Amino acid sequence: MKIAVYAISKNESQFVERFCKSAVDADLIVIADTGSTDNTVELAKEHGAVVYDICISPWRFDKARDACLSLLPRDIDICISLDLDEVLEPGWRQEIERVWRDETTRMRYKFDWGSGISFYAEKIHSRHGYHWHHPCHESLRPDPRLTEIWSHSDMLLVTHHPDPTKSRSQYLDLLKVAVQEDKDCPRNAFYYARELTYYGHHKEGIEALNRYLALPDAVWTTERCYAMRLLGKCYEELGDERSIKWYRMAVAECPETREPWMDLAMYAYRKSLWAECYGAAISALNITDKQINYTMDPMVWTERPYDLASIAAFRLGFKDQAIEFCKKALEFAPTDNRLLSNLELMNE
């Protein structure tokens, strides 16, 4: 099998050497550069990539990735789409060759996004029959004439090492275009609504989140739960008492995940609703299955739920439980001065 790695780039000099070295086992590395003014192109060529200069105007990610994909030779069997700040993990080629079958058209594999968040990605595909869709948060789409046949791996194949200083200012406008182009698509309707909340546009975010929830195809309960959690936060930021309604609805939507319980516990903590804070924190702790998807919040798997359970228990007069939960929290954060002070107070 011939495997090609393809990517788009612009001013990625800090990542390009690491990227190319991780993909060295590919038969071909193709990079479509979209106007770098640093030495990205020179470094990429130096480390074995074939580099093309392309122009996409007005900018959108799907057209850029399609342009790059079109540059791959027709005899390539398997294509791996990556960003320059992503790295292929050792053994990636052997794992692809192990699970890929003659009839396979696409592969699902584990992806480490960073910040403790991992999920299954789907950007390894056959050379023919696919194109990219959406100007931002673009996704692979099969041609309607193609019957997709999937292969699956639980092995971590790709790791993301993002630049925290990189601006995402263009995302909001691109997501607005995505929603205008495809009004019934829940995926980018949610991403657009979420992006509005990132920028503190709470009223617009509430409108967009409700629009997402009303879409007929918005049926993924985990993402719907996330939207309800964001509605709770938007209303809370606006000082609107409807916030607790949405926190509770998020719990009802997806009670088997920790995130909505923890949002409810944090809200109850801020409002001194100790019984609800305690119940929500305990409910979170009773969940031991960490989901592998992008909505997972790593903070709910730290000392946070034990900390909230401890404080609420103490406020409710459950001193022994408060002490035990505080000790559990300290197992995660043994040098946290506030937790140490809390434990000392509880033992008086």
mmCIF file of N, CA and C in Angstrom, residues 258 262 281-282 285 299-313 320-344 346:
data_model
loop_
_atom_site.group_PDB
_atom_site.id
_atom_site.type_symbol
_atom_site.label_atom_id
_atom_site.label_comp_id
_atom_site.label_asym_id
_atom_site.label_seq_id
_atom_site.Cartn_x
_atom_site.Cartn_y
_atom_site.Cartn_z
ATOM 1 N N ARG A 258 -19.946 13.014 33.737
ATOM 2 C CA ARG A 258 -19.639 13.864 34.891
ATOM 3 C C ARG A 258 -19.848 15.353 34.629
ATOM 4 N N MET A 262 -21.045 18.291 37.291
ATOM 5 C CA MET A 262 -20.067 19.206 37.861
ATOM 6 C C MET A 262 -20.430 20.666 37.610
ATOM 7 N N ALA A 281 -22.219 16.708 43.223
ATOM 8 C CA ALA A 281 -20.824 16.259 43.305
ATOM 9 C C ALA A 281 -20.740 14.754 43.531
ATOM 10 N N ILE A 282 -21.603 14.231 44.416
ATOM 11 C CA ILE A 282 -21.619 12.784 44.663
ATOM 12 C C ILE A 282 -22.037 12.040 43.398
ATOM 13 N N LEU A 285 -19.100 11.794 41.138
ATOM 14 C CA LEU A 285 -18.107 10.827 41.612
ATOM 15 C C LEU A 285 -18.555 9.384 41.383
ATOM 16 N N MET A 299 -11.073 18.540 33.805
ATOM 17 C CA MET A 299 -11.167 19.019 35.182
ATOM 18 C C MET A 299 -12.104 18.172 36.041
ATOM 19 N N VAL A 300 -13.068 17.513 35.417
ATOM 20 C CA VAL A 300 -14.007 16.722 36.221
ATOM 21 C C VAL A 300 -13.377 15.430 36.709
ATOM 22 N N TRP A 301 -12.175 15.133 36.249
ATOM 23 C CA TRP A 301 -11.471 13.922 36.680
ATOM 24 C C TRP A 301 -10.284 14.262 37.581
ATOM 25 N N THR A 302 -10.278 15.462 38.116
ATOM 26 C CA THR A 302 -9.231 15.888 39.037
ATOM 27 C C THR A 302 -9.795 15.921 40.458
ATOM 28 N N GLU A 303 -9.214 16.764 41.294
ATOM 29 C CA GLU A 303 -9.688 16.888 42.674
ATOM 30 C C GLU A 303 -11.018 17.611 42.788
ATOM 31 N N ARG A 304 -11.466 18.277 41.707
ATOM 32 C CA ARG A 304 -12.618 19.168 41.775
ATOM 33 C C ARG A 304 -13.880 18.542 42.385
ATOM 34 N N PRO A 305 -14.361 17.370 41.915
ATOM 35 C CA PRO A 305 -15.587 16.841 42.520
ATOM 36 C C PRO A 305 -15.433 16.476 43.990
ATOM 37 N N TYR A 306 -14.263 15.962 44.381
ATOM 38 C CA TYR A 306 -14.030 15.658 45.795
ATOM 39 C C TYR A 306 -14.018 16.936 46.624
ATOM 40 N N ASP A 307 -13.428 17.978 46.079
ATOM 41 C CA ASP A 307 -13.356 19.267 46.758
ATOM 42 C C ASP A 307 -14.759 19.819 47.006
ATOM 43 N N LEU A 308 -15.588 19.828 45.970
ATOM 44 C CA LEU A 308 -16.943 20.348 46.125
ATOM 45 C C LEU A 308 -17.772 19.483 47.068
ATOM 46 N N ALA A 309 -17.620 18.162 46.974
ATOM 47 C CA ALA A 309 -18.343 17.273 47.888
ATOM 48 C C ALA A 309 -17.917 17.531 49.335
ATOM 49 N N SER A 310 -16.624 17.786 49.533
ATOM 50 C CA SER A 310 -16.107 18.051 50.879
ATOM 51 C C SER A 310 -16.685 19.344 51.449
ATOM 52 N N ILE A 311 -16.642 20.406 50.658
ATOM 53 C CA ILE A 311 -17.140 21.698 51.139
ATOM 54 C C ILE A 311 -18.638 21.615 51.435
ATOM 55 N N ALA A 312 -19.398 21.010 50.521
ATOM 56 C CA ALA A 312 -20.843 20.913 50.726
ATOM 57 C C ALA A 312 -21.164 20.052 51.940
ATOM 58 N N ALA A 313 -20.448 18.942 52.111
ATOM 59 C CA ALA A 313 -20.673 18.072 53.272
ATOM 60 C C ALA A 313 -20.405 18.833 54.575
ATOM 61 N N ASP A 320 -17.458 14.083 59.129
ATOM 62 C CA ASP A 320 -16.611 12.932 58.786
ATOM 63 C C ASP A 320 -16.494 12.765 57.268
ATOM 64 N N GLN A 321 -17.622 12.913 56.562
ATOM 65 C CA GLN A 321 -17.577 12.800 55.100
ATOM 66 C C GLN A 321 -16.760 13.938 54.492
ATOM 67 N N ALA A 322 -16.911 15.130 55.056
ATOM 68 C CA ALA A 322 -16.154 16.276 54.557
ATOM 69 C C ALA A 322 -14.657 16.016 54.644
ATOM 70 N N ILE A 323 -14.221 15.447 55.738
ATOM 71 C CA ILE A 323 -12.796 15.151 55.934
ATOM 72 C C ILE A 323 -12.320 14.111 54.929
ATOM 73 N N GLU A 324 -13.110 13.059 54.735
ATOM 74 C CA GLU A 324 -12.704 12.006 53.810
ATOM 75 C C GLU A 324 -12.627 12.513 52.375
ATOM 76 N N PHE A 325 -13.590 13.318 51.989
ATOM 77 C CA PHE A 325 -13.552 13.858 50.631
ATOM 78 C C PHE A 325 -12.389 14.835 50.450
ATOM 79 N N CYS A 326 -12.078 15.592 51.486
ATOM 80 C CA CYS A 326 -10.952 16.512 51.402
ATOM 81 C C CYS A 326 -9.639 15.736 51.256
ATOM 82 N N LYS A 327 -9.518 14.638 51.977
ATOM 83 C CA LYS A 327 -8.318 13.802 51.848
ATOM 84 C C LYS A 327 -8.204 13.241 50.425
ATOM 85 N N LYS A 328 -9.341 12.844 49.851
ATOM 86 C CA LYS A 328 -9.335 12.338 48.471
ATOM 87 C C LYS A 328 -8.887 13.433 47.505
ATOM 88 N N ALA A 329 -9.367 14.645 47.732
ATOM 89 C CA ALA A 329 -8.973 15.756 46.869
ATOM 90 C C ALA A 329 -7.470 15.995 46.955
ATOM 91 N N LEU A 330 -6.918 15.862 48.156
ATOM 92 C CA LEU A 330 -5.488 16.083 48.353
ATOM 93 C C LEU A 330 -4.632 15.002 47.702
ATOM 94 N N GLU A 331 -5.202 13.853 47.418
ATOM 95 C CA GLU A 331 -4.457 12.830 46.686
ATOM 96 C C GLU A 331 -4.151 13.307 45.261
ATOM 97 N N PHE A 332 -5.019 14.141 44.720
ATOM 98 C CA PHE A 332 -4.798 14.713 43.388
ATOM 99 C C PHE A 332 -3.920 15.959 43.446
ATOM 100 N N ALA A 333 -4.040 16.719 44.532
ATOM 101 C CA ALA A 333 -3.326 17.996 44.642
ATOM 102 C C ALA A 333 -2.737 18.129 46.049
ATOM 103 N N PRO A 334 -1.700 17.356 46.353
ATOM 104 C CA PRO A 334 -1.187 17.282 47.729
ATOM 105 C C PRO A 334 -0.569 18.570 48.249
ATOM 106 N N THR A 335 -0.236 19.513 47.383
ATOM 107 C CA THR A 335 0.393 20.758 47.844
ATOM 108 C C THR A 335 -0.560 21.950 47.776
ATOM 109 N N ASP A 336 -1.824 21.693 47.529
ATOM 110 C CA ASP A 336 -2.793 22.782 47.428
ATOM 111 C C ASP A 336 -3.036 23.379 48.817
ATOM 112 N N ASN A 337 -2.635 24.614 49.003
ATOM 113 C CA ASN A 337 -2.724 25.248 50.326
ATOM 114 C C ASN A 337 -4.166 25.409 50.797
ATOM 115 N N ARG A 338 -5.075 25.688 49.878
ATOM 116 C CA ARG A 338 -6.476 25.854 50.290
ATOM 117 C C ARG A 338 -7.042 24.538 50.801
ATOM 118 N N LEU A 339 -6.760 23.449 50.086
ATOM 119 C CA LEU A 339 -7.233 22.137 50.542
ATOM 120 C C LEU A 339 -6.608 21.762 51.888
ATOM 121 N N LEU A 340 -5.335 22.045 52.040
ATOM 122 C CA LEU A 340 -4.662 21.761 53.317
ATOM 123 C C LEU A 340 -5.280 22.571 54.451
ATOM 124 N N SER A 341 -5.608 23.821 54.183
ATOM 125 C CA SER A 341 -6.258 24.660 55.192
ATOM 126 C C SER A 341 -7.658 24.150 55.518
ATOM 127 N N ASN A 342 -8.375 23.713 54.477
ATOM 128 C CA ASN A 342 -9.712 23.174 54.702
ATOM 129 C C ASN A 342 -9.652 21.941 55.607
ATOM 130 N N LEU A 343 -8.700 21.075 55.336
ATOM 131 C CA LEU A 343 -8.577 19.851 56.133
ATOM 132 C C LEU A 343 -8.250 20.176 57.581
ATOM 133 N N GLU A 344 -7.380 21.148 57.767
ATOM 134 C CA GLU A 344 -7.020 21.560 59.135
ATOM 135 C C GLU A 344 -8.240 22.116 59.865
ATOM 136 N N MET A 346 -11.408 21.431 59.224
ATOM 137 C CA MET A 346 -12.385 20.367 59.451
ATOM 138 C C MET A 346 -11.992 19.465 60.608
#
